[in-house]
mmCIF file of N, CA and C in Angstrom:
data_model
loop_
_atom_site.group_PDB
_atom_site.id
_atom_site.type_symbol
_atom_site.label_atom_id
_atom_site.label_comp_id
_atom_site.label_asym_id
_atom_site.label_seq_id
_atom_site.Cartn_x
_atom_site.Cartn_y
_atom_site.Cartn_z
ATOM 1 N N MET A 1 -58.425 40.163 -56.525
ATOM 2 C CA MET A 1 -57.101 40.524 -56.985
ATOM 3 C C MET A 1 -57.215 40.937 -58.449
ATOM 4 N N THR A 2 -56.669 42.094 -58.788
ATOM 5 C CA THR A 2 -56.722 42.545 -60.169
ATOM 6 C C THR A 2 -55.613 41.888 -60.973
ATOM 7 N N ASP A 3 -55.733 41.995 -62.294
ATOM 8 C CA ASP A 3 -54.692 41.432 -63.149
ATOM 9 C C ASP A 3 -53.354 42.118 -62.896
ATOM 10 N N ASN A 4 -53.401 43.423 -62.601
ATOM 11 C CA ASN A 4 -52.184 44.161 -62.303
ATOM 12 C C ASN A 4 -51.524 43.630 -61.027
ATOM 13 N N ALA A 5 -52.326 43.337 -60.029
ATOM 14 C CA ALA A 5 -51.786 42.784 -58.779
ATOM 15 C C ALA A 5 -51.159 41.418 -59.031
ATOM 16 N N LEU A 6 -51.799 40.612 -59.882
ATOM 17 C CA LEU A 6 -51.238 39.300 -60.206
ATOM 18 C C LEU A 6 -49.903 39.454 -60.929
ATOM 19 N N LYS A 7 -49.836 40.384 -61.862
ATOM 20 C CA LYS A 7 -48.571 40.622 -62.572
ATOM 21 C C LYS A 7 -47.482 41.064 -61.607
ATOM 22 N N ASN A 8 -47.822 41.961 -60.686
ATOM 23 C CA ASN A 8 -46.842 42.402 -59.694
ATOM 24 C C ASN A 8 -46.410 41.264 -58.787
ATOM 25 N N LEU A 9 -47.349 40.419 -58.401
ATOM 26 C CA LEU A 9 -47.016 39.288 -57.537
ATOM 27 C C LEU A 9 -46.082 38.322 -58.258
ATOM 28 N N ILE A 10 -46.388 38.018 -59.503
ATOM 29 C CA ILE A 10 -45.527 37.110 -60.271
ATOM 30 C C ILE A 10 -44.162 37.750 -60.511
ATOM 31 N N SER A 11 -44.138 39.057 -60.738
ATOM 32 C CA SER A 11 -42.850 39.762 -60.878
ATOM 33 C C SER A 11 -42.025 39.632 -59.600
ATOM 34 N N GLY A 12 -42.681 39.778 -58.458
ATOM 35 C CA GLY A 12 -41.990 39.636 -57.175
ATOM 36 C C GLY A 12 -41.477 38.222 -56.961
ATOM 37 N N ILE A 13 -42.272 37.231 -57.352
ATOM 38 C CA ILE A 13 -41.849 35.830 -57.233
ATOM 39 C C ILE A 13 -40.606 35.584 -58.081
ATOM 40 N N LEU A 14 -40.638 36.057 -59.326
ATOM 41 C CA LEU A 14 -39.499 35.855 -60.226
ATOM 42 C C LEU A 14 -38.267 36.617 -59.746
ATOM 43 N N LEU A 15 -38.465 37.817 -59.213
ATOM 44 C CA LEU A 15 -37.348 38.586 -58.662
ATOM 45 C C LEU A 15 -36.715 37.839 -57.491
ATOM 46 N N CYS A 16 -37.548 37.288 -56.617
ATOM 47 C CA CYS A 16 -37.028 36.481 -55.497
ATOM 48 C C CYS A 16 -36.269 35.269 -56.020
ATOM 49 N N GLY A 17 -36.797 34.656 -57.069
ATOM 50 C CA GLY A 17 -36.122 33.499 -57.652
ATOM 51 C C GLY A 17 -34.734 33.846 -58.153
ATOM 52 N N VAL A 18 -34.617 34.978 -58.837
ATOM 53 C CA VAL A 18 -33.312 35.407 -59.336
ATOM 54 C C VAL A 18 -32.371 35.719 -58.171
ATOM 55 N N LEU A 19 -32.886 36.402 -57.148
ATOM 56 C CA LEU A 19 -32.048 36.721 -55.988
ATOM 57 C C LEU A 19 -31.618 35.461 -55.242
ATOM 58 N N PHE A 20 -32.551 34.548 -55.029
ATOM 59 C CA PHE A 20 -32.208 33.280 -54.366
ATOM 60 C C PHE A 20 -31.168 32.519 -55.178
ATOM 61 N N GLN A 21 -31.332 32.526 -56.482
ATOM 62 C CA GLN A 21 -30.382 31.846 -57.365
ATOM 63 C C GLN A 21 -28.990 32.444 -57.199
ATOM 64 N N ALA A 22 -28.915 33.773 -57.233
ATOM 65 C CA ALA A 22 -27.624 34.443 -57.157
ATOM 66 C C ALA A 22 -26.939 34.252 -55.807
ATOM 67 N N VAL A 23 -27.715 34.208 -54.736
ATOM 68 C CA VAL A 23 -27.124 34.150 -53.395
ATOM 69 C C VAL A 23 -26.898 32.719 -52.923
ATOM 70 N N PHE A 24 -27.938 31.880 -53.000
ATOM 71 C CA PHE A 24 -27.888 30.593 -52.311
ATOM 72 C C PHE A 24 -27.270 29.451 -53.107
ATOM 73 N N MET A 25 -27.143 29.585 -54.402
ATOM 74 C CA MET A 25 -26.601 28.463 -55.168
ATOM 75 C C MET A 25 -25.145 28.161 -54.794
ATOM 76 N N TRP A 26 -24.458 29.145 -54.246
ATOM 77 C CA TRP A 26 -23.049 28.955 -53.895
ATOM 78 C C TRP A 26 -22.863 28.115 -52.638
ATOM 79 N N PHE A 27 -23.934 27.863 -51.899
ATOM 80 C CA PHE A 27 -23.850 27.082 -50.677
ATOM 81 C C PHE A 27 -24.048 25.589 -50.902
ATOM 82 N N PHE A 28 -24.260 25.187 -52.142
ATOM 83 C CA PHE A 28 -24.551 23.785 -52.432
ATOM 84 C C PHE A 28 -23.486 23.199 -53.352
ATOM 85 N N ASP A 29 -23.170 21.916 -53.114
ATOM 86 C CA ASP A 29 -22.171 21.235 -53.938
ATOM 87 C C ASP A 29 -22.638 21.139 -55.388
ATOM 88 N N SER A 30 -23.869 20.712 -55.561
ATOM 89 C CA SER A 30 -24.424 20.594 -56.909
ATOM 90 C C SER A 30 -25.301 21.811 -57.185
ATOM 91 N N ARG A 31 -24.705 22.798 -57.829
ATOM 92 C CA ARG A 31 -25.430 24.039 -58.099
ATOM 93 C C ARG A 31 -26.582 23.824 -59.069
ATOM 94 N N LEU A 32 -26.387 22.938 -60.030
ATOM 95 C CA LEU A 32 -27.452 22.659 -60.992
ATOM 96 C C LEU A 32 -28.640 21.999 -60.301
ATOM 97 N N PHE A 33 -28.371 21.078 -59.396
ATOM 98 C CA PHE A 33 -29.431 20.382 -58.665
ATOM 99 C C PHE A 33 -30.243 21.378 -57.827
ATOM 100 N N PHE A 34 -29.537 22.324 -57.162
ATOM 101 C CA PHE A 34 -30.230 23.366 -56.404
ATOM 102 C C PHE A 34 -31.045 24.254 -57.326
ATOM 103 N N THR A 35 -30.460 24.640 -58.466
ATOM 104 C CA THR A 35 -31.142 25.520 -59.414
ATOM 105 C C THR A 35 -32.426 24.890 -59.934
ATOM 106 N N VAL A 36 -32.370 23.622 -60.281
ATOM 107 C CA VAL A 36 -33.571 22.927 -60.768
ATOM 108 C C VAL A 36 -34.632 22.893 -59.675
ATOM 109 N N GLY A 37 -34.238 22.568 -58.458
ATOM 110 C CA GLY A 37 -35.188 22.557 -57.340
ATOM 111 C C GLY A 37 -35.790 23.928 -57.090
ATOM 112 N N LEU A 38 -34.948 24.955 -57.139
ATOM 113 C CA LEU A 38 -35.425 26.317 -56.911
ATOM 114 C C LEU A 38 -36.479 26.700 -57.942
ATOM 115 N N TRP A 39 -36.226 26.419 -59.208
ATOM 116 C CA TRP A 39 -37.167 26.840 -60.251
ATOM 117 C C TRP A 39 -38.403 25.957 -60.302
ATOM 118 N N ILE A 40 -38.312 24.741 -59.799
ATOM 119 C CA ILE A 40 -39.538 23.943 -59.602
ATOM 120 C C ILE A 40 -40.393 24.638 -58.534
ATOM 121 N N GLY A 41 -39.761 25.076 -57.450
ATOM 122 C CA GLY A 41 -40.475 25.794 -56.395
ATOM 123 C C GLY A 41 -41.048 27.114 -56.891
ATOM 124 N N ILE A 42 -40.303 27.821 -57.736
ATOM 125 C CA ILE A 42 -40.800 29.069 -58.315
ATOM 126 C C ILE A 42 -42.029 28.777 -59.178
ATOM 127 N N ALA A 43 -41.971 27.709 -59.954
ATOM 128 C CA ALA A 43 -43.125 27.333 -60.790
ATOM 129 C C ALA A 43 -44.344 27.021 -59.915
ATOM 130 N N ILE A 44 -44.130 26.339 -58.800
ATOM 131 C CA ILE A 44 -45.233 26.065 -57.871
ATOM 132 C C ILE A 44 -45.798 27.376 -57.330
ATOM 133 N N ALA A 45 -44.929 28.311 -56.967
ATOM 134 C CA ALA A 45 -45.372 29.596 -56.427
ATOM 135 C C ALA A 45 -46.178 30.381 -57.464
ATOM 136 N N VAL A 46 -45.729 30.384 -58.708
ATOM 137 C CA VAL A 46 -46.464 31.082 -59.767
ATOM 138 C C VAL A 46 -47.821 30.413 -59.979
ATOM 139 N N PHE A 47 -47.845 29.077 -59.978
ATOM 140 C CA PHE A 47 -49.122 28.369 -60.106
ATOM 141 C C PHE A 47 -50.065 28.747 -58.968
ATOM 142 N N MET A 48 -49.540 28.767 -57.749
ATOM 143 C CA MET A 48 -50.391 29.095 -56.605
ATOM 144 C C MET A 48 -50.934 30.520 -56.709
ATOM 145 N N ALA A 49 -50.104 31.461 -57.127
ATOM 146 C CA ALA A 49 -50.561 32.845 -57.281
ATOM 147 C C ALA A 49 -51.664 32.918 -58.337
ATOM 148 N N TRP A 50 -51.444 32.256 -59.473
ATOM 149 C CA TRP A 50 -52.455 32.271 -60.528
ATOM 150 C C TRP A 50 -53.743 31.602 -60.053
ATOM 151 N N HIS A 51 -53.619 30.469 -59.362
ATOM 152 C CA HIS A 51 -54.796 29.726 -58.928
ATOM 153 C C HIS A 51 -55.590 30.502 -57.878
ATOM 154 N N ILE A 52 -54.906 31.206 -57.001
ATOM 155 C CA ILE A 52 -55.596 32.047 -56.024
ATOM 156 C C ILE A 52 -56.369 33.135 -56.762
ATOM 157 N N HIS A 53 -55.741 33.761 -57.742
ATOM 158 C CA HIS A 53 -56.405 34.799 -58.546
ATOM 159 C C HIS A 53 -57.633 34.229 -59.244
ATOM 160 N N TYR A 54 -57.460 33.087 -59.868
ATOM 161 C CA TYR A 54 -58.558 32.428 -60.587
ATOM 162 C C TYR A 54 -59.704 32.075 -59.635
ATOM 163 N N SER A 55 -59.376 31.491 -58.495
ATOM 164 C CA SER A 55 -60.382 31.068 -57.520
ATOM 165 C C SER A 55 -61.141 32.255 -56.941
ATOM 166 N N LEU A 56 -60.416 33.311 -56.597
ATOM 167 C CA LEU A 56 -61.070 34.500 -56.059
ATOM 168 C C LEU A 56 -61.999 35.142 -57.075
ATOM 169 N N ASP A 57 -61.567 35.154 -58.320
ATOM 170 C CA ASP A 57 -62.389 35.731 -59.378
ATOM 171 C C ASP A 57 -63.736 35.007 -59.481
ATOM 172 N N ILE A 58 -63.705 33.702 -59.418
ATOM 173 C CA ILE A 58 -64.946 32.922 -59.499
ATOM 174 C C ILE A 58 -65.764 33.070 -58.212
ATOM 175 N N ALA A 59 -65.101 32.989 -57.060
ATOM 176 C CA ALA A 59 -65.820 33.047 -55.776
ATOM 177 C C ALA A 59 -66.519 34.390 -55.577
ATOM 178 N N LEU A 60 -65.899 35.465 -56.045
ATOM 179 C CA LEU A 60 -66.508 36.781 -55.870
ATOM 180 C C LEU A 60 -67.763 36.964 -56.724
ATOM 181 N N ASP A 61 -67.895 36.158 -57.758
ATOM 182 C CA ASP A 61 -69.093 36.223 -58.603
ATOM 183 C C ASP A 61 -70.205 35.291 -58.129
ATOM 184 N N MET A 62 -69.948 34.500 -57.121
ATOM 185 C CA MET A 62 -70.969 33.574 -56.618
ATOM 186 C C MET A 62 -72.015 34.332 -55.806
ATOM 187 N N PRO A 63 -73.289 33.913 -55.920
ATOM 188 C CA PRO A 63 -74.365 34.650 -55.244
ATOM 189 C C PRO A 63 -74.362 34.504 -53.722
ATOM 190 N N GLY A 64 -74.035 33.340 -53.214
ATOM 191 C CA GLY A 64 -74.114 33.124 -51.766
ATOM 192 C C GLY A 64 -72.755 33.107 -51.112
ATOM 193 N N GLU A 65 -72.687 33.697 -49.916
ATOM 194 C CA GLU A 65 -71.428 33.727 -49.190
ATOM 195 C C GLU A 65 -70.982 32.323 -48.795
ATOM 196 N N GLY A 66 -71.938 31.478 -48.406
ATOM 197 C CA GLY A 66 -71.616 30.107 -48.018
ATOM 198 C C GLY A 66 -71.068 29.301 -49.177
ATOM 199 N N ASP A 67 -71.650 29.494 -50.363
ATOM 200 C CA ASP A 67 -71.153 28.790 -51.547
ATOM 201 C C ASP A 67 -69.732 29.227 -51.887
ATOM 202 N N ALA A 68 -69.493 30.519 -51.807
ATOM 203 C CA ALA A 68 -68.167 31.044 -52.107
ATOM 204 C C ALA A 68 -67.139 30.516 -51.106
ATOM 205 N N SER A 69 -67.518 30.465 -49.851
ATOM 206 C CA SER A 69 -66.614 29.971 -48.819
ATOM 207 C C SER A 69 -66.269 28.498 -49.048
ATOM 208 N N LYS A 70 -67.278 27.700 -49.343
ATOM 209 C CA LYS A 70 -67.042 26.270 -49.629
ATOM 210 C C LYS A 70 -66.160 26.104 -50.861
ATOM 211 N N TYR A 71 -66.411 26.915 -51.875
ATOM 212 C CA TYR A 71 -65.626 26.852 -53.104
ATOM 213 C C TYR A 71 -64.157 27.172 -52.811
ATOM 214 N N MET A 72 -63.924 28.200 -52.011
ATOM 215 C CA MET A 72 -62.545 28.579 -51.691
ATOM 216 C C MET A 72 -61.826 27.491 -50.893
ATOM 217 N N TYR A 73 -62.538 26.822 -49.991
ATOM 218 C CA TYR A 73 -61.925 25.700 -49.265
ATOM 219 C C TYR A 73 -61.561 24.567 -50.216
ATOM 220 N N ARG A 74 -62.448 24.282 -51.177
ATOM 221 C CA ARG A 74 -62.144 23.240 -52.169
ATOM 222 C C ARG A 74 -60.933 23.625 -53.017
ATOM 223 N N MET A 75 -60.874 24.881 -53.424
ATOM 224 C CA MET A 75 -59.757 25.332 -54.251
ATOM 225 C C MET A 75 -58.446 25.324 -53.459
ATOM 226 N N TYR A 76 -58.523 25.628 -52.176
ATOM 227 C CA TYR A 76 -57.341 25.530 -51.324
ATOM 228 C C TYR A 76 -56.855 24.086 -51.273
ATOM 229 N N ALA A 77 -57.787 23.148 -51.144
ATOM 230 C CA ALA A 77 -57.427 21.731 -51.113
ATOM 231 C C ALA A 77 -56.791 21.305 -52.434
ATOM 232 N N VAL A 78 -57.320 21.800 -53.544
ATOM 233 C CA VAL A 78 -56.736 21.489 -54.859
ATOM 234 C C VAL A 78 -55.307 22.022 -54.931
ATOM 235 N N ARG A 79 -55.106 23.276 -54.507
ATOM 236 C CA ARG A 79 -53.765 23.865 -54.524
ATOM 237 C C ARG A 79 -52.791 23.055 -53.686
ATOM 238 N N MET A 80 -53.209 22.692 -52.486
ATOM 239 C CA MET A 80 -52.318 21.945 -51.603
ATOM 240 C C MET A 80 -52.024 20.548 -52.163
ATOM 241 N N ALA A 81 -53.019 19.935 -52.789
ATOM 242 C CA ALA A 81 -52.801 18.618 -53.403
ATOM 243 C C ALA A 81 -51.778 18.720 -54.531
ATOM 244 N N VAL A 82 -51.903 19.730 -55.368
ATOM 245 C CA VAL A 82 -50.939 19.911 -56.460
ATOM 246 C C VAL A 82 -49.548 20.165 -55.897
ATOM 247 N N VAL A 83 -49.450 21.012 -54.890
ATOM 248 C CA VAL A 83 -48.157 21.310 -54.276
ATOM 249 C C VAL A 83 -47.536 20.044 -53.693
ATOM 250 N N LEU A 84 -48.326 19.265 -52.974
ATOM 251 C CA LEU A 84 -47.793 18.033 -52.377
ATOM 252 C C LEU A 84 -47.365 17.018 -53.430
ATOM 253 N N VAL A 85 -48.152 16.885 -54.482
ATOM 254 C CA VAL A 85 -47.795 15.942 -55.551
ATOM 255 C C VAL A 85 -46.480 16.363 -56.211
ATOM 256 N N VAL A 86 -46.366 17.634 -56.568
ATOM 257 C CA VAL A 86 -45.130 18.114 -57.200
ATOM 258 C C VAL A 86 -43.961 17.974 -56.244
ATOM 259 N N PHE A 87 -44.177 18.299 -54.986
ATOM 260 C CA PHE A 87 -43.118 18.196 -53.985
ATOM 261 C C PHE A 87 -42.623 16.752 -53.850
ATOM 262 N N PHE A 88 -43.564 15.805 -53.721
ATOM 263 C CA PHE A 88 -43.157 14.411 -53.540
ATOM 264 C C PHE A 88 -42.617 13.784 -54.817
ATOM 265 N N VAL A 89 -43.121 14.186 -55.971
ATOM 266 C CA VAL A 89 -42.560 13.689 -57.238
ATOM 267 C C VAL A 89 -41.129 14.183 -57.392
ATOM 268 N N THR A 90 -40.901 15.437 -57.042
ATOM 269 C CA THR A 90 -39.548 15.989 -57.108
ATOM 270 C C THR A 90 -38.613 15.243 -56.163
ATOM 271 N N ALA A 91 -39.081 14.928 -54.974
ATOM 272 C CA ALA A 91 -38.251 14.208 -54.002
ATOM 273 C C ALA A 91 -38.032 12.760 -54.423
ATOM 274 N N TYR A 92 -39.095 12.093 -54.869
ATOM 275 C CA TYR A 92 -39.004 10.675 -55.203
ATOM 276 C C TYR A 92 -38.076 10.432 -56.390
ATOM 277 N N PHE A 93 -38.212 11.250 -57.439
ATOM 278 C CA PHE A 93 -37.402 11.073 -58.645
ATOM 279 C C PHE A 93 -36.107 11.876 -58.602
ATOM 280 N N LYS A 94 -35.869 12.540 -57.465
ATOM 281 C CA LYS A 94 -34.648 13.335 -57.273
ATOM 282 C C LYS A 94 -34.427 14.301 -58.441
ATOM 283 N N LEU A 95 -35.489 15.070 -58.737
ATOM 284 C CA LEU A 95 -35.433 16.021 -59.843
ATOM 285 C C LEU A 95 -34.699 17.300 -59.470
ATOM 286 N N GLY A 96 -34.717 17.645 -58.189
ATOM 287 C CA GLY A 96 -34.063 18.871 -57.745
ATOM 288 C C GLY A 96 -33.878 18.858 -56.241
ATOM 289 N N ASN A 97 -33.111 19.799 -55.760
ATOM 290 C CA ASN A 97 -32.829 19.943 -54.342
ATOM 291 C C ASN A 97 -34.092 20.393 -53.613
ATOM 292 N N MET A 98 -34.461 19.692 -52.559
ATOM 293 C CA MET A 98 -35.705 19.995 -51.852
ATOM 294 C C MET A 98 -35.626 21.322 -51.088
ATOM 295 N N ILE A 99 -34.443 21.700 -50.651
ATOM 296 C CA ILE A 99 -34.299 23.012 -50.021
ATOM 297 C C ILE A 99 -34.561 24.095 -51.063
ATOM 298 N N GLY A 100 -34.093 23.872 -52.272
ATOM 299 C CA GLY A 100 -34.370 24.806 -53.365
ATOM 300 C C GLY A 100 -35.861 24.909 -53.656
ATOM 301 N N VAL A 101 -36.546 23.776 -53.625
ATOM 302 C CA VAL A 101 -37.998 23.779 -53.841
ATOM 303 C C VAL A 101 -38.679 24.610 -52.754
ATOM 304 N N LEU A 102 -38.267 24.422 -51.516
ATOM 305 C CA LEU A 102 -38.853 25.196 -50.418
ATOM 306 C C LEU A 102 -38.572 26.686 -50.565
ATOM 307 N N PHE A 103 -37.342 27.044 -50.949
ATOM 308 C CA PHE A 103 -37.023 28.454 -51.188
ATOM 309 C C PHE A 103 -37.908 29.018 -52.291
ATOM 310 N N GLY A 104 -38.089 28.251 -53.360
ATOM 311 C CA GLY A 104 -38.929 28.701 -54.460
ATOM 312 C C GLY A 104 -40.371 28.901 -54.032
ATOM 313 N N MET A 105 -40.889 27.968 -53.242
ATOM 314 C CA MET A 105 -42.267 28.102 -52.761
ATOM 315 C C MET A 105 -42.390 29.299 -51.811
ATOM 316 N N PHE A 106 -41.363 29.554 -51.025
ATOM 317 C CA PHE A 106 -41.358 30.677 -50.090
ATOM 318 C C PHE A 106 -41.373 32.016 -50.824
ATOM 319 N N SER A 107 -40.955 32.010 -52.089
ATOM 320 C CA SER A 107 -40.933 33.256 -52.855
ATOM 321 C C SER A 107 -42.342 33.819 -53.070
ATOM 322 N N LEU A 108 -43.373 32.988 -52.947
ATOM 323 C CA LEU A 108 -44.743 33.495 -53.026
ATOM 324 C C LEU A 108 -44.998 34.493 -51.894
ATOM 325 N N LYS A 109 -44.571 34.150 -50.714
ATOM 326 C CA LYS A 109 -44.750 35.025 -49.553
ATOM 327 C C LYS A 109 -43.924 36.306 -49.726
ATOM 328 N N LEU A 110 -42.671 36.157 -50.104
ATOM 329 C CA LEU A 110 -41.821 37.329 -50.274
ATOM 330 C C LEU A 110 -42.291 38.196 -51.438
ATOM 331 N N GLY A 111 -42.788 37.557 -52.496
ATOM 332 C CA GLY A 111 -43.321 38.314 -53.632
ATOM 333 C C GLY A 111 -44.505 39.169 -53.223
ATOM 334 N N ALA A 112 -45.330 38.659 -52.323
ATOM 335 C CA ALA A 112 -46.466 39.443 -51.820
ATOM 336 C C ALA A 112 -45.969 40.646 -51.023
ATOM 337 N N TYR A 113 -44.901 40.459 -50.245
ATOM 338 C CA TYR A 113 -44.356 41.574 -49.474
ATOM 339 C C TYR A 113 -43.664 42.597 -50.372
ATOM 340 N N LEU A 114 -43.156 42.165 -51.523
ATOM 341 C CA LEU A 114 -42.479 43.067 -52.442
ATOM 342 C C LEU A 114 -43.438 43.866 -53.317
ATOM 343 N N GLN A 115 -44.700 43.498 -53.339
ATOM 344 C CA GLN A 115 -45.672 44.155 -54.217
ATOM 345 C C GLN A 115 -45.715 45.675 -54.056
ATOM 346 N N PRO A 116 -45.835 46.216 -52.845
ATOM 347 C CA PRO A 116 -45.868 47.679 -52.720
ATOM 348 C C PRO A 116 -44.603 48.347 -53.271
ATOM 349 N N LEU A 117 -43.454 47.734 -53.032
ATOM 350 C CA LEU A 117 -42.199 48.282 -53.537
ATOM 351 C C LEU A 117 -42.182 48.270 -55.067
ATOM 352 N N LEU A 118 -42.627 47.174 -55.665
ATOM 353 C CA LEU A 118 -42.657 47.081 -57.123
ATOM 354 C C LEU A 118 -43.631 48.091 -57.720
ATOM 355 N N GLN A 119 -44.745 48.342 -57.049
ATOM 356 C CA GLN A 119 -45.693 49.339 -57.536
ATOM 357 C C GLN A 119 -45.085 50.743 -57.495
ATOM 358 N N LYS A 120 -44.342 51.058 -56.438
ATOM 359 C CA LYS A 120 -43.677 52.364 -56.344
ATOM 360 C C LYS A 120 -42.643 52.522 -57.457
ATOM 361 N N ILE A 121 -41.893 51.472 -57.704
ATOM 362 C CA ILE A 121 -40.879 51.518 -58.768
ATOM 363 C C ILE A 121 -41.527 51.739 -60.118
ATOM 364 N N LYS A 122 -42.647 51.050 -60.384
ATOM 365 C CA LYS A 122 -43.333 51.212 -61.656
ATOM 366 C C LYS A 122 -43.899 52.615 -61.813
ATOM 367 N N LYS A 123 -44.407 53.209 -60.721
ATOM 368 C CA LYS A 123 -44.934 54.570 -60.779
ATOM 369 C C LYS A 123 -43.821 55.585 -61.079
ATOM 370 N N LYS A 124 -42.657 55.378 -60.481
ATOM 371 C CA LYS A 124 -41.535 56.291 -60.714
ATOM 372 C C LYS A 124 -41.032 56.186 -62.151
ATOM 373 N N ARG A 125 -41.084 55.010 -62.725
ATOM 374 C CA ARG A 125 -40.614 54.817 -64.106
ATOM 375 C C ARG A 125 -41.527 55.521 -65.102
ATOM 376 N N ARG A 126 -42.783 55.729 -64.741
ATOM 377 C CA ARG A 126 -43.737 56.398 -65.644
ATOM 378 C C ARG A 126 -43.536 57.833 -65.547
#
């Protein structure tokens, strides 16, 4: 993944976060609680995007395919551990709405789907 792709992915994640904020916050009694949960999820999604970029960068420079594969599995486990810890800390201490956290984490997937559209928009602006 190039740095440009990472920037586009993070842009897509943040765009999804703003859209989710504008649309879904009205469905919850405590809008602030949903907003905090949503942006915790967005932060998790940005971390995951960055960590995938970082991990791939290192794995692609490794000499052996088996070593790179093992490294990527370890990095996946690290990512999932961080996600689970943040998720359960948020739930345990009631820091934010858990549905908001899930929406924020889901923005990673939607941000990836928005990448081609964001690239077209950037090309037209130039």
